[in-house]
CSV table of C-alpha atoms in Angstrom, one decimal:
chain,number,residue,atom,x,y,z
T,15,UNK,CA,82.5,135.3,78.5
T,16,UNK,CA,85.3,132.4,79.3
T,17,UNK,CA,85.4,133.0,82.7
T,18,UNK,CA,81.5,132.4,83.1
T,19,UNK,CA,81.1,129.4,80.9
T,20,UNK,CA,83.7,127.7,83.5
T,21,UNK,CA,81.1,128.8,86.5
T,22,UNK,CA,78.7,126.2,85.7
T,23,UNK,CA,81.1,123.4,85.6
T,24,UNK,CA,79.0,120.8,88.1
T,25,UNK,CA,80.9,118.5,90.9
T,26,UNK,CA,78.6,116.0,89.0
T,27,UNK,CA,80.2,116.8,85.6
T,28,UNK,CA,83.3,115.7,87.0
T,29,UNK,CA,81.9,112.7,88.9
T,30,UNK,CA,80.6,111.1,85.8
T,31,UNK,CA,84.0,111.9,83.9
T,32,UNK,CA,85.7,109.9,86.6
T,33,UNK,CA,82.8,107.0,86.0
T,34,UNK,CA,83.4,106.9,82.3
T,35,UNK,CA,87.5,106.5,83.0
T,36,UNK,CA,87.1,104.0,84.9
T,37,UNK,CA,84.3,101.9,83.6
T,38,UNK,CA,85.1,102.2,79.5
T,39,UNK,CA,81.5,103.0,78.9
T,40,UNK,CA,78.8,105.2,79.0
T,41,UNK,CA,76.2,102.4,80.2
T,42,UNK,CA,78.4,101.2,83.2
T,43,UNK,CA,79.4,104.6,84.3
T,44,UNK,CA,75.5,105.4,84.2
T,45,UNK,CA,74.9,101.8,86.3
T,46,UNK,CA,77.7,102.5,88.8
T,47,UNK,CA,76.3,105.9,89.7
T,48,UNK,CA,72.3,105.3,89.4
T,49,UNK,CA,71.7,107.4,86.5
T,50,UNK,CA,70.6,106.8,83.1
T,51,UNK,CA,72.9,106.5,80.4
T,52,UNK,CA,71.3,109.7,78.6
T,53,UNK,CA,71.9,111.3,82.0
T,54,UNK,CA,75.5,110.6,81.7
T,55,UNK,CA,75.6,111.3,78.0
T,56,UNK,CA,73.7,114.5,79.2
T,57,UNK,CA,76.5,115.6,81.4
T,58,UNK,CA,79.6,114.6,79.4
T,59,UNK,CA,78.0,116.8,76.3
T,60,UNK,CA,77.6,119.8,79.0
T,61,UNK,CA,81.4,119.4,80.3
T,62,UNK,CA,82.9,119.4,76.7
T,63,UNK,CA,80.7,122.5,75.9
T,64,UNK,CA,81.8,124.4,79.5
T,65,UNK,CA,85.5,123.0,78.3
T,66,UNK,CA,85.5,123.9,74.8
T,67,UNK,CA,87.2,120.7,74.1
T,68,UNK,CA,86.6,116.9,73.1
T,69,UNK,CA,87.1,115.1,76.3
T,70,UNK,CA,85.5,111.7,75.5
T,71,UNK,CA,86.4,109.6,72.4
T,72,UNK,CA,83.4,107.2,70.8
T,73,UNK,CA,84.7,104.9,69.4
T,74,UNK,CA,80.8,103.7,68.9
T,75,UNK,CA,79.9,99.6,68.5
T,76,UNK,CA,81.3,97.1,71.5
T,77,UNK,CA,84.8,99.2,72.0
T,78,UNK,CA,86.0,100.8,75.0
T,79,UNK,CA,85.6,104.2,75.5
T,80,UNK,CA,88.2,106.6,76.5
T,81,UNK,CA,89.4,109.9,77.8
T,82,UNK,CA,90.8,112.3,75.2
T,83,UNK,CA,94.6,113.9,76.1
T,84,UNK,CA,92.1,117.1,78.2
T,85,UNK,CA,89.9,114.2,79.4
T,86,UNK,CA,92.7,112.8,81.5
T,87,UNK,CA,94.2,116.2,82.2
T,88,UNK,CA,91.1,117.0,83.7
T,89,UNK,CA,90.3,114.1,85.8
T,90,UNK,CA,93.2,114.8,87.9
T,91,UNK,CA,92.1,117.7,88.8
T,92,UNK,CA,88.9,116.0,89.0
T,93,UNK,CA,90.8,113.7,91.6
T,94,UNK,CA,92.2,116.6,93.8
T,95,UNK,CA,88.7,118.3,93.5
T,96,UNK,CA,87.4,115.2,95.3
T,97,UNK,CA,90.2,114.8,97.9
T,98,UNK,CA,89.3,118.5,98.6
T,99,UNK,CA,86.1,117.7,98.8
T,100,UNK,CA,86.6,114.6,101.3
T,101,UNK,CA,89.3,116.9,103.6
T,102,UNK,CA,86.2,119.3,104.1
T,103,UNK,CA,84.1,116.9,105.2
T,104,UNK,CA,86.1,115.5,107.4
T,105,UNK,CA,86.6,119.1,108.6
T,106,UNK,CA,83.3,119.6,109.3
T,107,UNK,CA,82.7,116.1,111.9
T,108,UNK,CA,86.0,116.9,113.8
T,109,UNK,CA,84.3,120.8,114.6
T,110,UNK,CA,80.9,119.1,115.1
T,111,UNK,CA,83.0,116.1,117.4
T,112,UNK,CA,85.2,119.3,119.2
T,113,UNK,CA,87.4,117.3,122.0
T,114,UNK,CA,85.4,113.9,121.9
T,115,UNK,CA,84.8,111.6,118.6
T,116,UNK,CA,87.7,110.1,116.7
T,117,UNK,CA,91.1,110.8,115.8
T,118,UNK,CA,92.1,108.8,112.8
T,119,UNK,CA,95.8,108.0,112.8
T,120,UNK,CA,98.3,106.1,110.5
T,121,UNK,CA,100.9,104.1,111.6
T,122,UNK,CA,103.7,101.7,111.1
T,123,UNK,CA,105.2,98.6,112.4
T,124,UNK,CA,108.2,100.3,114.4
T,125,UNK,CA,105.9,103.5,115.9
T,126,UNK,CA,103.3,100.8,116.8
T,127,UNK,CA,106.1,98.7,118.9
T,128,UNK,CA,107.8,101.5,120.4
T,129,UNK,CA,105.9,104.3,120.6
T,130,UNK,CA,102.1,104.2,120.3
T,131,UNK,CA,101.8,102.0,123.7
T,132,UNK,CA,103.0,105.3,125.9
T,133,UNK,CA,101.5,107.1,123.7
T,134,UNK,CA,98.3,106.0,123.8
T,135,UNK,CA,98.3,105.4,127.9
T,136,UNK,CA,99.5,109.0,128.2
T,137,UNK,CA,96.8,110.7,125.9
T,138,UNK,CA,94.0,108.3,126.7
T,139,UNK,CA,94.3,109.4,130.8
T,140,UNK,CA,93.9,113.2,129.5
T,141,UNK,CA,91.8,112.4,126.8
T,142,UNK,CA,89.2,110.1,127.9
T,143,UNK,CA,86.4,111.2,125.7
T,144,UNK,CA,88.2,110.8,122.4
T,145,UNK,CA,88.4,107.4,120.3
T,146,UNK,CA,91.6,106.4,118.9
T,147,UNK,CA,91.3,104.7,115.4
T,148,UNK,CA,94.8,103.5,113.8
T,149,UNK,CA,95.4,102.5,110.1
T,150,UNK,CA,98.5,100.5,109.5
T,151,UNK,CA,100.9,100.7,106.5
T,152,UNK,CA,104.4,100.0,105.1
T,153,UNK,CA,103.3,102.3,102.6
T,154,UNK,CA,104.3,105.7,103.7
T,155,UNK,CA,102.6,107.4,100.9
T,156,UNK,CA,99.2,105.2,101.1
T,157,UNK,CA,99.2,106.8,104.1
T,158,UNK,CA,99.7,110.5,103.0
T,159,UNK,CA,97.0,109.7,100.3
T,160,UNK,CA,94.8,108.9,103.1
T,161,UNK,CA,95.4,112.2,105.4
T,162,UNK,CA,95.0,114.2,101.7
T,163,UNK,CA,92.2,112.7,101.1
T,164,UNK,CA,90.6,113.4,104.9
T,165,UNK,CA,90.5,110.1,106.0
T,166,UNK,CA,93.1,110.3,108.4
T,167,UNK,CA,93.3,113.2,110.7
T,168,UNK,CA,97.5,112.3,111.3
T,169,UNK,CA,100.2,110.3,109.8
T,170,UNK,CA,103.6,109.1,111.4
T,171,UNK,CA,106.0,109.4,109.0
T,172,UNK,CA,109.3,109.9,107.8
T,173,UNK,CA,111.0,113.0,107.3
T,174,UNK,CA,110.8,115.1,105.0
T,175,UNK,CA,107.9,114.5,103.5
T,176,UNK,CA,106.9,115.0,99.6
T,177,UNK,CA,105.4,118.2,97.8
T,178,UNK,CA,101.9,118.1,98.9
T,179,UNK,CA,99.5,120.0,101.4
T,180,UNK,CA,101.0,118.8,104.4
T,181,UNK,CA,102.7,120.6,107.7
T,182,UNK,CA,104.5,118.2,110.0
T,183,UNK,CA,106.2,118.4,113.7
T,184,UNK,CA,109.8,116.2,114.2
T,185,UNK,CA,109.4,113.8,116.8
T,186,UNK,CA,112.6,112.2,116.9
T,187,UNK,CA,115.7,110.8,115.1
T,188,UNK,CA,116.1,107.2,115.4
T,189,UNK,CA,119.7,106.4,114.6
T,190,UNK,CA,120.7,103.4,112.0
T,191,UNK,CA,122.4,100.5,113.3
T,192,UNK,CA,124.6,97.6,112.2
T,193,UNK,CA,122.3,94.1,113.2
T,194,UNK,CA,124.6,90.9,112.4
T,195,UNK,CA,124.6,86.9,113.6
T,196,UNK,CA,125.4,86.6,117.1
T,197,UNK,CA,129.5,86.2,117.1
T,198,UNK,CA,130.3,87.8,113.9
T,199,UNK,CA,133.3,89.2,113.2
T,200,UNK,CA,132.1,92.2,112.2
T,201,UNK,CA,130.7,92.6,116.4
T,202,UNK,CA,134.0,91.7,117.7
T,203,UNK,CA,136.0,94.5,115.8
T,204,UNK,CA,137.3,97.2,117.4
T,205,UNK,CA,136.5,100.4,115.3
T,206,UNK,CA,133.3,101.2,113.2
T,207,UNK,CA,132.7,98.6,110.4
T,208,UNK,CA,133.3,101.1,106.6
T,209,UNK,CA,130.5,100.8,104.5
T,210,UNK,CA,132.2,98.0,102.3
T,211,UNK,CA,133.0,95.9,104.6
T,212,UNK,CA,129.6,96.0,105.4
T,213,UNK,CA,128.5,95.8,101.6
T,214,UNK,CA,130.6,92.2,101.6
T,215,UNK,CA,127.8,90.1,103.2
T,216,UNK,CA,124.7,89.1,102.2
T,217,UNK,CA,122.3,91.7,102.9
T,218,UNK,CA,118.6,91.1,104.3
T,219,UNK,CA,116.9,94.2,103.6
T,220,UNK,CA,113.6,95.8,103.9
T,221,UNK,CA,111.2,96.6,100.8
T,222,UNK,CA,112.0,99.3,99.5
T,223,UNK,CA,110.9,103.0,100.7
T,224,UNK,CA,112.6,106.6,100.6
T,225,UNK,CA,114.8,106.0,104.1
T,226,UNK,CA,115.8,101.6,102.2
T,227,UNK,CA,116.8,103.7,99.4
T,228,UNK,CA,119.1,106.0,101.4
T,229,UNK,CA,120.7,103.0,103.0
T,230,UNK,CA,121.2,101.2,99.9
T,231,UNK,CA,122.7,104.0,98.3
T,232,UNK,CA,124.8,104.6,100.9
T,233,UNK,CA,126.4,101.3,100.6
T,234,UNK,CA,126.7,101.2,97.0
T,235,UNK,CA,128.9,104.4,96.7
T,236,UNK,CA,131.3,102.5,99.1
T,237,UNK,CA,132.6,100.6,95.4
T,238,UNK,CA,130.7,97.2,95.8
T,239,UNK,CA,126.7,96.7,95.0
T,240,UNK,CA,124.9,95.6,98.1
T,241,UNK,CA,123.7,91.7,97.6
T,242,UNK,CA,120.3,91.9,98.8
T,243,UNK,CA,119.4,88.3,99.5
T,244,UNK,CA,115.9,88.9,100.9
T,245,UNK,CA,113.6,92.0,101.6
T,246,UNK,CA,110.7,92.1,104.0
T,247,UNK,CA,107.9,94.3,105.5
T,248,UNK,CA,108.1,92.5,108.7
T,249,UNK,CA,110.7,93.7,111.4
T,250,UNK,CA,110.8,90.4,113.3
T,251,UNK,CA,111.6,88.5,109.8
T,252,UNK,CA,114.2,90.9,109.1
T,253,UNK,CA,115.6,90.2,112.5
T,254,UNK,CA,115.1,86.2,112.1
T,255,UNK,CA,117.1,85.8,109.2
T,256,UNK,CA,119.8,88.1,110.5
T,257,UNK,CA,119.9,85.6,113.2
T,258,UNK,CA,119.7,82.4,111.5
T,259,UNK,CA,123.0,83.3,109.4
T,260,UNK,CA,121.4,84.1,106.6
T,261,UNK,CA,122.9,87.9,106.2
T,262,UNK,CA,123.1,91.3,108.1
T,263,UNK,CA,120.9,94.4,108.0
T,264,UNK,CA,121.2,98.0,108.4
T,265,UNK,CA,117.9,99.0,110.5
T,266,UNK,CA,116.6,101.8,112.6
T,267,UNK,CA,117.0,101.1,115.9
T,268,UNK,CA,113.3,101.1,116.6
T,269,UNK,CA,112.8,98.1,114.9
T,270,UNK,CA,115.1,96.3,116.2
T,271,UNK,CA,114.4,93.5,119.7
T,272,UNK,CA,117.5,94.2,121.5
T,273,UNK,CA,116.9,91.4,124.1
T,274,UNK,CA,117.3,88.8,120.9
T,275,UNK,CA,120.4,87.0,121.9
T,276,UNK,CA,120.7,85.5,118.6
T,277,UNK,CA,121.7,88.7,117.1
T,278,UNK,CA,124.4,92.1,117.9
T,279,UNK,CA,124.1,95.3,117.4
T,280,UNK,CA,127.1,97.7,116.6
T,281,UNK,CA,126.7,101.6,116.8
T,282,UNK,CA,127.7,102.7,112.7
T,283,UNK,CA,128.5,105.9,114.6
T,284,UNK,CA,126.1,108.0,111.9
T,285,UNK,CA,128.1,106.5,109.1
T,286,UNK,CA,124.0,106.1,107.8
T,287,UNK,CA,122.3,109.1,108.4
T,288,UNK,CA,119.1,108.7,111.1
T,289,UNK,CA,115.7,108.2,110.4
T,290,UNK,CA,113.8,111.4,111.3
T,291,UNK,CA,110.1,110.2,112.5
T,292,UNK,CA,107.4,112.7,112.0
T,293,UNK,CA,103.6,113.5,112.4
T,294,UNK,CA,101.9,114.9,109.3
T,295,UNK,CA,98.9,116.5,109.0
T,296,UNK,CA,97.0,117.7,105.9
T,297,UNK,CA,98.0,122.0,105.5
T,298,UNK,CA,94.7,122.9,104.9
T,299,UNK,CA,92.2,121.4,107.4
T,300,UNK,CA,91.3,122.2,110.9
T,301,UNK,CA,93.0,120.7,113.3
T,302,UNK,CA,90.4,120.0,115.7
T,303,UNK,CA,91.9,120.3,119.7
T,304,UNK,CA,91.7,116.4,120.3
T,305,UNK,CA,94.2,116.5,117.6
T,306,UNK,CA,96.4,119.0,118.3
T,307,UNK,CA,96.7,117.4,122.0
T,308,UNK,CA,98.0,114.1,120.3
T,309,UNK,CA,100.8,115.9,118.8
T,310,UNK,CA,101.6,117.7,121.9
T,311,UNK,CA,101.3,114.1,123.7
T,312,UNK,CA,103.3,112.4,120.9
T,313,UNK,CA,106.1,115.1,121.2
T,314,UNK,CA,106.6,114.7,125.1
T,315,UNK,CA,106.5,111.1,125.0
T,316,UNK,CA,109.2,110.9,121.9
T,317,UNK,CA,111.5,113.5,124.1
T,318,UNK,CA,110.9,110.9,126.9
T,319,UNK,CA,112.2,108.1,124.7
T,320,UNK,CA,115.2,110.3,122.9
T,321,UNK,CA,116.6,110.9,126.1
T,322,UNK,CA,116.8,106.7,126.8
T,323,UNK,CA,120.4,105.6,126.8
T,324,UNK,CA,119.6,102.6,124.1
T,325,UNK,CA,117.6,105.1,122.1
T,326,UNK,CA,120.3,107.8,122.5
């Protein structure tokens, strides 16, 4: 029947698939994984028959193979298949590990400034037996890629975060902020700078992600384009520039060095809606008890800083 020829589809089936995309040949798939190239041919010819379809095209002589139109459909589920696969592993050393072992967590520039060194202090003292492993990004969805594909056990992120097997806890809402060149005239007014007279200055900005988009946006519907002048990863550049003269930025405020006397900071007043911070965890997987006490951890520590007057 249909539905039994599909049983004997083989994780290995798929593996050598994935081998044959990505080398463009039967003879360096078979070489990347150890096998023999009949060994790949082998498991290629039993995929198509469990498929019912052509999945490989060959070409034949010195040319490249490659996937058929089902080839590529079915490598990605190929590629989910192995992130599954990768999740459960991961699964089972957090149960083995129980409270001690690692935590894996992702992380970016701001969170590592302003939050992680409280965080860290606070969950270390409770949590002595549990070793703390960060991955840095300014890649938000490198690192959701990385908790989908188990190899981190939490992400912070922004909120909301993309379709995809993931639950997540708010942390807090880290409002935007005007930062301009110490003594201009847009510091020394006495109402809320609009949105175009804002979008009249050069604009240092940061590459670009979901929440740059959103402030970018924001600015163009005020009439004018936003002159983007320069765009940066790095908080501290952003912040030098603005400083130097070189342009203003809209940035969350925990990114920004308040003690920098070269530089002011005027309250937009939510003109620019906040930047929700997040942890994100993959739907699916155990969440070991090491883990769930860093949310818990992360929570109180993020109330702590909410409730700060600069934060506030």
């Amino acid at each position: 029947m249909e539905s039994d020829r599909w049983l004997g589809l083989d994780l290995r089936h798929l593996v050598a698939l994935k081998a044959i995309a990505d080398e463009g040949s039967f003879g360096r798939a078979a070489e990347k994984l150890g096998y023999t190239q009949s060994a790949i041919s082998q498991q290629i010819a039993a995929l198509e028959r469990i498929v019912g379809l052509r999945l490989v095209e060959r070409p034949g002589g010195p040319r490249r193979v490659s996937l058929t139109e089902a080839g590529s459909i079915l490598l990605r589920h190929a590629d989910a298949i192995q992130a599954r696969i990768l999740a459960a592993k991961a699964d089972m050393a957090a149960l083995e590990a129980g409270d001690a072992g690692r935590l894996r967590v992702g992380t970016f520039q701001s969170v590592g400034v302003r939050i992680l060194p409280t965080l860290l202090r606070t969950f270390t003292e409770t949590n002595p037996g549990v070793e703390i492993v960060l991955r840095e990004s300014a890649n938000e969805n490198e690192l959701l890629e990385l908790v989908e594909r188990g190899e981190l056990d939490l992400t912070f992120q922004a909120l909301p975060v993309p379709p995809g097997p993931y639950e997540s806890v708010e942390l807090l809402r880290d409002p935007h902020v005007l930062v301009v060149p110490a003594g201009s005239p847009l510091a020394s007014l006495k109402r809320t700078p609009s949105l175009k007279e804002i979008a009249l200055h050069p604009l240092i900005g940061f590459n670009m992600c979901r929440t740059t988009e959103t402030v970018e946006s924001l600015l163009g519907s005020s009439g004018r384009t936003p002159n983007v002048v320069f765009r940066s990863d790095n908080n501290g550049t952003v912040q030098g520039l603005v400083g130097a003269g070189v342009g203003v930025t809209i940035a969350p405020l925990l990114t920004v060095d308040q003690s920098d006397p070269s530089v002011e900071i005027v309250d937009l007043q939510g003109r620019i809606p906040p930047r929700v911070i997040g942890l994100v965890w993959h739907a699916d997987r155990h969440r070991s008890p090491a883990s769930e006490a860093f949310v818990a951890s992360a929570i109180a520590v993020c109330r702590d800083l909410s409730a700060e007057p600069a934060a506030a």
